[in-house]
Amino acid sequence: MSRRPGAAYTALMLSARARWFPVVVVVVTVLALLLAAGARSAPGVFLLPMQESLGFSRGTLSLTASLGLLVFGLAAPLSGRLMDRFGPRRVAGAGLLLVAVSFALSTRVGSELGLHLTWGLLSGLGTGLVGSVLGATVATRWFVRRRGLVVGLFGAATSAGQLLFIPLLTRWAQTVGWAQATLIVAGAALLLAPLLLALLRDRPEDVGLRPDGEVADPDAPPVAPPVPDAGVMARALRHRDFWLLSVTFFACGFTSNGIIGTHFIAYCGDLGLGATFAAGTLALMGAFNFVGTLASGYLTDRVDPRLLLAAYYVVRGLSLALLPLVPPGMAFTIFAVLFGLDYIATVPPTTALTADTFGRANVGTVYGWIFCAHQVGAALASWLGGVTRDALGSYAPAFLASAVLAVAAGALALRVTPPARRAVRAG
């Protein structure tokens, strides 16, 4: 069959677009995830400076951080549903604008209620619209063969957000104060929003491509993108794997963002270690998190994701159990390496199991609810960590309880349906 006039030029342009447009999508998504991760890490960094500046108790500020984490999680199914329906571009753009507004307003309030509303609820909603399911949705829409690797890259962007922002926020809090540092984050979100709206596209079909950057044949009949299943959650709620993935991700949030992300700097303060040391340790953790999450994405395309999850949770549990038992110094460096390697490494296998079980078009909705469980765990640990410290004068019981929960999650991950049986059921 001969091509239409101009078809050769069209094919050439599509070939060039195939080379660069998926890269643009990945880059702008990475930038959004970097900022969302940095904004979400701010409560842990500013916990002590805000306590000194505002005069609130650590329990009150922990409650604010907990509210932010909880709303971050509750925003995930909302964000996922909106992304499945309207696309990630508009939802993530709106989330960035809300981050800018909430962070700016939080510097102007002086009451506990105002802080809970701005620093907790609104910031949690804004970061949740951007950072919860954006990476999973973009990766599953734009990639198939390299999906695990791209999800790993997006997870690495989240860890890099901590790597970049935690030392910056710590220094800014010491030099210009937590309020001015918060305004800097708000300004960055405000600048990134129009860039994302201009460059991100919801699906490869929107620019004449197929997943993995393959050029669609101009002579072939158009292929409609996968349509989200309106009743997918009714199906998911009856599926054992949904509950197993939700419970294990609950443990993931409890043992990562919740207890370590919120309280590690304060724990170092209890030991007489400065904020700079704590931020440096978290930065080292973020660096190994970057490596571990990329490696996890690579392995997820090649290894049974259930086995990866089991290994990650057990290693995390062991590292948490050692933390309150070892003295500061080299032992903290070893903890940062071990914990960093699997801090967000659980995301690629969890996303892969979700997509394989419930379909690529439904990842936003289903993974959103699974991620919500993650953030419920994070919020609970954030709050209970502060309560435990206020009541007992030590974080050790909270760390040990987190270790037990992580090991239990590793055992539960092995009960998810094996990939071979899942393929048979899907067929």
Short mmCIF file of C-alpha atoms in Angstrom, two decimals:
data_model
loop_
_atom_site.label_atom_id
_atom_site.label_comp_id
_atom_site.label_asym_id
_atom_site.label_seq_id
_atom_site.Cartn_x
_atom_site.Cartn_y
_atom_site.Cartn_z
CA MET A 1 0.00 0.00 0.00
CA SER A 2 1.44 3.38 -1.02
CA ARG A 3 1.57 6.09 1.51
CA ARG A 4 -0.41 9.33 1.22
CA PRO A 5 1.41 12.52 0.03
CA GLY A 6 3.45 13.90 2.86
CA ALA A 7 3.36 10.61 4.78
CA ALA A 8 7.16 10.29 4.68
CA TYR A 9 7.57 13.71 6.28
CA THR A 10 4.92 12.86 8.86
CA ALA A 11 6.69 9.59 9.66
CA LEU A 12 10.01 11.44 10.03
CA MET A 13 8.52 13.98 12.42
CA LEU A 14 6.83 11.24 14.48
CA SER A 15 10.11 9.35 14.66
CA ALA A 16 11.85 12.45 16.05
CA ARG A 17 9.01 13.04 18.47
CA ALA A 18 9.25 9.42 19.62
CA ARG A 19 12.86 10.00 20.59
CA TRP A 20 12.38 13.11 22.69
CA PHE A 21 8.80 13.39 23.89
CA PRO A 22 8.83 10.45 26.35
CA VAL A 23 12.02 11.96 27.78
CA VAL A 24 10.28 15.31 28.24
CA VAL A 25 7.37 13.59 29.99
CA VAL A 26 9.75 11.77 32.32
CA VAL A 27 11.77 14.92 33.08
CA VAL A 28 8.79 17.12 33.94
CA THR A 29 7.28 14.33 36.05
CA VAL A 30 10.58 13.95 37.89
CA LEU A 31 10.64 17.69 38.63
CA ALA A 32 7.11 17.57 40.05
CA LEU A 33 7.95 14.55 42.20
CA LEU A 34 11.15 16.19 43.42
CA LEU A 35 9.25 19.23 44.63
CA ALA A 36 6.41 17.22 46.17
CA ALA A 37 8.92 15.09 48.08
CA GLY A 38 10.77 18.15 49.28
CA ALA A 39 7.56 19.83 50.41
CA ARG A 40 6.40 16.68 52.18
CA SER A 41 9.73 16.39 54.06
CA ALA A 42 9.49 19.95 55.41
CA PRO A 43 7.48 19.11 58.59
CA GLY A 44 10.18 16.74 59.81
CA VAL A 45 12.95 19.26 59.12
CA PHE A 46 11.08 22.20 60.68
CA LEU A 47 9.73 20.33 63.72
CA LEU A 48 12.26 21.71 66.19
CA PRO A 49 12.59 25.24 64.69
CA MET A 50 8.80 25.59 64.69
CA GLN A 51 8.62 24.38 68.28
CA GLU A 52 11.08 27.07 69.32
CA SER A 53 9.47 29.80 67.20
CA LEU A 54 5.77 29.11 67.80
CA GLY A 55 5.92 27.64 71.30
CA PHE A 56 3.77 24.61 70.46
CA SER A 57 4.49 21.21 71.99
CA ARG A 58 6.14 18.46 69.98
CA GLY A 59 2.91 16.48 70.22
CA THR A 60 0.94 19.37 68.66
CA LEU A 61 3.40 19.77 65.80
CA SER A 62 3.49 15.99 65.32
CA LEU A 63 -0.31 16.07 65.03
CA THR A 64 -0.03 18.74 62.31
CA ALA A 65 2.54 16.64 60.43
CA SER A 66 0.31 13.59 60.93
CA LEU A 67 -2.68 15.45 59.45
CA GLY A 68 -0.57 16.38 56.43
CA LEU A 69 0.48 12.77 55.92
CA LEU A 70 -3.07 11.51 56.42
CA VAL A 71 -4.58 13.96 53.93
CA PHE A 72 -1.67 13.21 51.57
CA GLY A 73 -2.83 9.60 51.69
CA LEU A 74 -6.55 10.37 51.43
CA ALA A 75 -5.79 12.58 48.41
CA ALA A 76 -4.23 9.60 46.63
CA PRO A 77 -7.48 7.82 45.62
CA LEU A 78 -9.01 11.19 44.73
CA SER A 79 -5.95 12.06 42.67
CA GLY A 80 -5.91 8.62 41.05
CA ARG A 81 -9.58 8.79 40.13
CA LEU A 82 -9.19 12.30 38.72
CA MET A 83 -6.08 11.29 36.76
CA ASP A 84 -7.85 8.26 35.30
CA ARG A 85 -10.72 10.51 34.23
CA PHE A 86 -9.11 13.86 33.35
CA GLY A 87 -5.45 12.95 32.95
CA PRO A 88 -2.40 13.59 35.15
CA ARG A 89 -1.53 16.94 33.53
CA ARG A 90 -4.37 19.04 34.92
CA VAL A 91 -4.51 17.25 38.28
CA ALA A 92 -0.77 17.61 38.99
CA GLY A 93 -0.87 21.26 37.84
CA ALA A 94 -3.68 22.02 40.27
CA GLY A 95 -1.79 20.23 43.03
CA LEU A 96 1.32 22.36 42.52
CA LEU A 97 -0.74 25.54 42.75
CA LEU A 98 -2.33 24.30 45.98
CA VAL A 99 1.13 23.53 47.43
CA ALA A 100 2.15 27.12 46.69
CA VAL A 101 -0.96 28.56 48.34
CA SER A 102 -0.90 26.32 51.43
CA PHE A 103 2.81 26.85 52.14
CA ALA A 104 2.48 30.60 51.75
CA LEU A 105 -0.55 30.78 54.06
CA SER A 106 1.11 28.60 56.72
CA THR A 107 3.67 31.33 57.42
CA ARG A 108 0.92 33.81 58.31
CA VAL A 109 -0.94 31.84 61.00
CA GLY A 110 -0.25 31.79 64.73
CA SER A 111 -2.89 29.43 66.12
CA GLU A 112 -2.87 25.67 66.35
CA LEU A 113 -6.06 25.45 64.27
CA GLY A 114 -4.62 27.64 61.53
CA LEU A 115 -1.46 25.54 61.45
CA HIS A 116 -3.49 22.33 61.25
CA LEU A 117 -5.51 23.73 58.33
CA THR A 118 -2.64 25.13 56.25
CA TRP A 119 0.54 23.24 57.20
CA GLY A 120 -1.46 20.04 57.69
CA LEU A 121 -4.67 19.68 55.64
CA LEU A 122 -4.10 21.97 52.63
CA SER A 123 -0.44 21.08 52.16
CA GLY A 124 -1.31 17.40 52.47
CA LEU A 125 -3.96 17.77 49.75
CA GLY A 126 -1.63 19.68 47.43
CA THR A 127 1.32 17.32 47.76
CA GLY A 128 -1.07 14.36 47.58
CA LEU A 129 -2.45 15.49 44.21
CA VAL A 130 1.11 15.66 42.88
CA GLY A 131 3.25 13.14 44.70
CA SER A 132 0.97 10.19 45.45
CA VAL A 133 0.05 8.49 42.16
CA LEU A 134 1.48 10.79 39.46
CA GLY A 135 4.55 8.62 38.88
CA ALA A 136 2.58 5.37 38.78
CA THR A 137 -0.01 6.82 36.39
CA VAL A 138 2.49 8.37 33.97
CA ALA A 139 4.71 5.28 33.96
CA THR A 140 1.89 2.83 33.27
CA ARG A 141 0.39 5.04 30.55
CA TRP A 142 3.63 5.81 28.73
CA PHE A 143 5.63 2.59 29.22
CA VAL A 144 5.13 -1.19 29.11
CA ARG A 145 8.47 -2.94 28.57
CA ARG A 146 10.37 -0.40 30.68
CA ARG A 147 7.58 0.28 33.15
CA GLY A 148 9.42 -1.04 36.20
CA LEU A 149 12.55 0.94 35.39
CA VAL A 150 10.59 4.18 34.91
CA VAL A 151 8.62 3.63 38.13
CA GLY A 152 11.97 3.09 39.82
CA LEU A 153 13.25 6.34 38.32
CA PHE A 154 10.20 8.20 39.64
CA GLY A 155 10.69 6.61 43.04
CA ALA A 156 14.32 7.68 42.88
CA ALA A 157 13.11 11.21 42.16
CA THR A 158 11.18 11.12 45.41
CA SER A 159 14.29 10.07 47.30
CA ALA A 160 16.32 12.68 45.43
CA GLY A 161 13.79 15.25 46.59
CA GLN A 162 14.78 14.38 50.14
CA LEU A 163 18.45 14.31 49.16
CA LEU A 164 18.21 17.83 47.76
CA PHE A 165 15.66 19.46 50.02
CA ILE A 166 16.47 18.17 53.51
CA PRO A 167 19.97 19.73 53.67
CA LEU A 168 18.66 22.88 51.94
CA LEU A 169 15.69 23.23 54.26
CA THR A 170 17.88 22.58 57.29
CA ARG A 171 20.34 25.30 56.25
CA TRP A 172 17.58 27.75 55.36
CA ALA A 173 15.88 27.12 58.71
CA GLN A 174 19.16 27.98 60.47
CA THR A 175 19.91 31.08 58.34
CA VAL A 176 16.65 32.72 57.21
CA GLY A 177 14.19 30.84 59.42
CA TRP A 178 11.57 28.19 58.75
CA ALA A 179 8.97 30.72 57.51
CA GLN A 180 11.20 32.15 54.77
CA ALA A 181 12.26 28.63 53.79
CA THR A 182 8.59 27.70 53.48
CA LEU A 183 8.01 30.68 51.17
CA ILE A 184 10.89 29.52 48.96
CA VAL A 185 9.17 26.15 48.50
CA ALA A 186 5.90 27.94 47.72
CA GLY A 187 7.63 30.01 45.05
CA ALA A 188 9.21 26.94 43.46
CA ALA A 189 5.80 25.24 43.22
CA LEU A 190 4.29 28.36 41.67
CA LEU A 191 7.01 28.44 38.99
CA LEU A 192 6.82 24.72 38.19
CA ALA A 193 3.03 24.61 37.68
CA PRO A 194 2.93 26.38 34.26
CA LEU A 195 5.97 24.42 33.07
CA LEU A 196 4.23 21.13 33.83
CA LEU A 197 1.00 22.27 32.15
CA ALA A 198 2.94 23.24 29.02
CA LEU A 199 5.06 20.08 28.64
CA LEU A 200 3.24 17.11 30.17
CA ARG A 201 0.78 15.08 28.09
CA ASP A 202 -1.73 12.62 29.49
CA ARG A 203 -1.15 9.74 27.04
CA PRO A 204 1.28 8.88 24.24
CA GLU A 205 -1.71 8.70 21.89
CA ASP A 206 -2.15 12.46 22.40
CA VAL A 207 1.03 13.06 20.37
CA GLY A 208 0.72 10.20 17.89
CA LEU A 209 2.78 7.69 19.84
CA ARG A 210 2.30 4.37 21.54
CA PRO A 211 3.70 3.26 24.90
CA ASP A 212 7.51 3.07 25.16
CA GLY A 213 7.78 5.85 22.55
CA GLU A 214 6.87 3.63 19.60
CA VAL A 215 5.62 5.52 16.57
CA ALA A 216 2.04 4.74 15.59
CA ASP A 217 1.74 3.65 11.95
CA PRO A 218 -0.09 6.46 10.09
CA ASP A 219 -1.73 3.87 7.79
CA ALA A 220 -2.94 1.67 10.63
CA PRO A 221 -6.40 2.24 12.10
CA PRO A 222 -6.24 4.29 15.31
CA VAL A 223 -6.06 2.28 18.51
CA ALA A 224 -8.17 3.66 21.32
CA PRO A 225 -6.33 4.01 24.66
CA PRO A 226 -7.40 1.69 27.47
CA VAL A 227 -10.62 2.82 29.10
CA PRO A 228 -10.77 2.95 32.93
CA ASP A 229 -13.19 0.52 34.53
CA ALA A 230 -15.79 2.51 36.48
CA GLY A 231 -16.41 -0.47 38.76
CA VAL A 232 -12.79 -1.41 39.36
CA MET A 233 -12.89 -0.62 43.08
CA ALA A 234 -15.88 -2.89 43.61
CA ARG A 235 -13.78 -5.63 42.04
CA ALA A 236 -10.66 -4.64 43.98
CA LEU A 237 -12.44 -4.69 47.35
CA ARG A 238 -13.35 -8.33 46.74
CA HIS A 239 -9.80 -9.23 45.70
CA ARG A 240 -7.44 -10.61 48.34
CA ASP A 241 -4.39 -9.12 46.64
CA PHE A 242 -5.77 -5.59 47.02
CA TRP A 243 -5.95 -6.02 50.78
CA LEU A 244 -2.54 -7.67 51.00
CA LEU A 245 -0.94 -4.86 49.00
CA SER A 246 -2.78 -2.27 51.10
CA VAL A 247 -1.69 -3.80 54.43
CA THR A 248 1.94 -4.16 53.36
CA PHE A 249 1.96 -0.60 52.04
CA PHE A 250 0.44 0.55 55.34
CA ALA A 251 3.50 -0.97 57.01
CA CYS A 252 5.73 0.71 54.43
CA GLY A 253 4.36 4.16 55.27
CA PHE A 254 4.46 3.49 59.02
CA THR A 255 8.12 2.46 58.93
CA SER A 256 9.39 5.09 56.44
CA ASN A 257 7.70 8.49 56.10
CA GLY A 258 5.94 8.13 59.44
CA ILE A 259 8.53 7.21 62.02
CA ILE A 260 11.83 8.01 60.23
CA GLY A 261 10.74 10.84 57.95
CA THR A 262 9.06 12.77 60.77
CA HIS A 263 11.11 11.91 63.86
CA PHE A 264 14.65 10.98 62.84
CA ILE A 265 16.02 14.52 63.14
CA ALA A 266 14.31 14.96 66.52
CA TYR A 267 15.70 11.56 67.63
CA CYS A 268 19.21 12.72 66.76
CA GLY A 269 18.53 15.84 68.82
CA ASP A 270 17.68 13.66 71.82
CA LEU A 271 21.09 12.03 71.43
CA GLY A 272 22.84 15.39 71.43
CA LEU A 273 23.53 15.31 67.69
CA GLY A 274 23.06 18.52 65.72
CA ALA A 275 20.53 19.10 62.98
CA THR A 276 23.35 19.22 60.42
CA PHE A 277 24.47 15.69 61.36
CA ALA A 278 20.89 14.41 61.17
CA ALA A 279 20.28 16.10 57.81
CA GLY A 280 23.53 14.67 56.48
CA THR A 281 22.50 11.18 57.58
CA LEU A 282 19.12 11.61 55.88
CA ALA A 283 20.86 12.88 52.75
CA LEU A 284 23.08 9.78 52.73
CA MET A 285 19.91 7.73 53.16
CA GLY A 286 18.41 9.58 50.21
CA ALA A 287 21.45 8.88 48.04
CA PHE A 288 21.25 5.14 48.68
CA ASN A 289 17.49 5.36 48.30
CA PHE A 290 18.11 6.72 44.79
CA VAL A 291 20.32 3.72 43.98
CA GLY A 292 18.02 1.20 45.65
CA THR A 293 14.87 2.44 43.94
CA LEU A 294 16.46 2.44 40.49
CA ALA A 295 17.75 -1.08 41.12
CA SER A 296 14.32 -2.13 42.34
CA GLY A 297 12.73 -0.82 39.15
CA TYR A 298 15.24 -2.78 37.06
CA LEU A 299 14.66 -5.96 39.10
CA THR A 300 10.87 -5.59 39.03
CA ASP A 301 10.95 -6.11 35.23
CA ARG A 302 12.85 -9.38 35.76
CA VAL A 303 12.13 -10.88 39.21
CA ASP A 304 8.94 -11.94 41.01
CA PRO A 305 7.80 -8.67 42.68
CA ARG A 306 6.52 -10.58 45.73
CA LEU A 307 10.03 -11.82 46.55
CA LEU A 308 11.41 -8.30 46.22
CA LEU A 309 8.80 -6.92 48.61
CA ALA A 310 9.48 -9.65 51.18
CA ALA A 311 13.23 -8.96 51.09
CA TYR A 312 12.78 -5.19 51.33
CA TYR A 313 10.48 -5.32 54.36
CA VAL A 314 12.63 -7.81 56.29
CA VAL A 315 15.81 -5.76 55.73
CA ARG A 316 13.93 -2.62 56.79
CA GLY A 317 12.72 -4.31 59.96
CA LEU A 318 16.20 -5.44 60.91
CA SER A 319 17.66 -1.96 60.37
CA LEU A 320 14.92 -0.35 62.48
CA ALA A 321 15.49 -2.85 65.29
CA LEU A 322 19.18 -1.98 65.37
CA LEU A 323 18.72 1.80 65.38
CA PRO A 324 17.88 2.31 69.11
CA LEU A 325 20.39 -0.36 70.14
CA VAL A 326 23.55 1.01 68.53
CA PRO A 327 25.52 4.13 69.48
CA PRO A 328 25.80 7.08 67.08
CA GLY A 329 28.68 7.20 64.64
CA MET A 330 29.55 4.53 62.10
CA ALA A 331 26.49 2.53 63.15
CA PHE A 332 24.23 5.39 62.00
CA THR A 333 26.02 5.38 58.65
CA ILE A 334 25.35 1.67 58.27
CA PHE A 335 21.71 2.26 59.19
CA ALA A 336 21.44 5.04 56.61
CA VAL A 337 22.81 2.75 53.89
CA LEU A 338 20.60 -0.26 54.73
CA PHE A 339 17.45 1.74 55.33
CA GLY A 340 18.09 3.97 52.34
CA LEU A 341 18.42 1.08 49.92
CA ASP A 342 14.79 0.03 50.47
CA TYR A 343 13.16 3.28 51.66
CA ILE A 344 11.09 3.62 48.45
CA ALA A 345 12.21 0.42 46.74
CA THR A 346 8.81 -1.06 47.57
CA VAL A 347 7.06 1.24 45.05
CA PRO A 348 8.04 -0.44 41.72
CA PRO A 349 6.98 -3.99 42.70
CA THR A 350 3.79 -2.73 44.37
CA THR A 351 2.90 -0.69 41.27
CA ALA A 352 3.69 -3.63 38.99
CA LEU A 353 1.47 -6.01 40.98
CA THR A 354 -1.34 -3.42 40.93
CA ALA A 355 -1.10 -2.88 37.15
CA ASP A 356 -0.90 -6.60 36.37
CA THR A 357 -3.86 -7.44 38.58
CA PHE A 358 -6.26 -4.58 37.84
CA GLY A 359 -5.13 -3.22 34.46
CA ARG A 360 -3.02 -0.27 33.28
CA ALA A 361 -6.00 2.01 32.81
CA ASN A 362 -7.04 1.52 36.45
CA VAL A 363 -3.70 2.05 38.16
CA GLY A 364 -4.50 5.60 39.23
CA THR A 365 -7.67 4.58 41.05
CA VAL A 366 -6.53 1.29 42.62
CA TYR A 367 -2.99 2.34 43.44
CA GLY A 368 -4.42 5.56 44.86
CA TRP A 369 -6.29 3.58 47.51
CA ILE A 370 -3.27 1.37 48.18
CA PHE A 371 -1.16 4.49 48.58
CA CYS A 372 -3.82 5.88 50.89
CA ALA A 373 -3.16 2.90 53.18
CA HIS A 374 0.54 3.79 52.99
CA GLN A 375 -0.14 7.31 54.22
CA VAL A 376 -2.56 6.20 56.94
CA GLY A 377 0.33 4.15 58.28
CA ALA A 378 2.67 7.12 57.92
CA ALA A 379 0.24 9.45 59.70
CA LEU A 380 -0.30 6.99 62.54
CA ALA A 381 3.43 6.53 63.06
CA SER A 382 4.04 10.28 62.88
CA TRP A 383 1.49 10.93 65.61
CA LEU A 384 2.30 7.91 67.80
CA GLY A 385 6.02 8.64 67.53
CA GLY A 386 5.51 12.08 69.07
CA VAL A 387 3.11 10.75 71.70
CA THR A 388 5.54 7.97 72.63
CA ARG A 389 8.40 10.42 72.96
CA ASP A 390 6.34 12.79 75.14
CA ALA A 391 5.05 9.96 77.36
CA LEU A 392 8.16 7.80 77.72
CA GLY A 393 10.96 10.23 76.94
CA SER A 394 12.33 7.89 74.25
CA TYR A 395 11.72 6.86 70.66
CA ALA A 396 13.06 3.32 71.21
CA PRO A 397 9.64 1.60 71.70
CA ALA A 398 8.33 3.22 68.52
CA PHE A 399 11.34 2.03 66.51
CA LEU A 400 11.07 -1.53 67.83
CA ALA A 401 7.32 -1.71 67.13
CA SER A 402 8.01 -0.47 63.59
CA ALA A 403 10.59 -3.21 63.13
CA VAL A 404 8.10 -5.94 64.07
CA LEU A 405 5.52 -4.46 61.68
CA ALA A 406 8.01 -4.40 58.79
CA VAL A 407 8.96 -8.06 59.21
CA ALA A 408 5.27 -9.01 59.34
CA ALA A 409 4.71 -7.11 56.09
CA GLY A 410 7.48 -9.14 54.47
CA ALA A 411 5.69 -12.36 55.37
CA LEU A 412 2.36 -11.05 54.03
CA ALA A 413 3.92 -9.99 50.71
CA LEU A 414 4.62 -13.65 49.92
CA ARG A 415 0.88 -14.39 50.07
CA VAL A 416 0.09 -12.14 47.08
CA THR A 417 -0.93 -14.15 44.00
CA PRO A 418 2.16 -15.38 42.10
CA PRO A 419 2.67 -13.77 38.65
CA ALA A 420 2.11 -17.04 36.75
CA ARG A 421 -1.26 -17.69 38.39
CA ARG A 422 -2.23 -14.05 37.90
CA ALA A 423 -1.55 -14.38 34.17
CA VAL A 424 -3.73 -17.48 33.99
CA ARG A 425 -6.58 -15.70 35.78
CA ALA A 426 -6.24 -12.61 33.58
CA GLY A 427 -6.46 -14.77 30.49
#
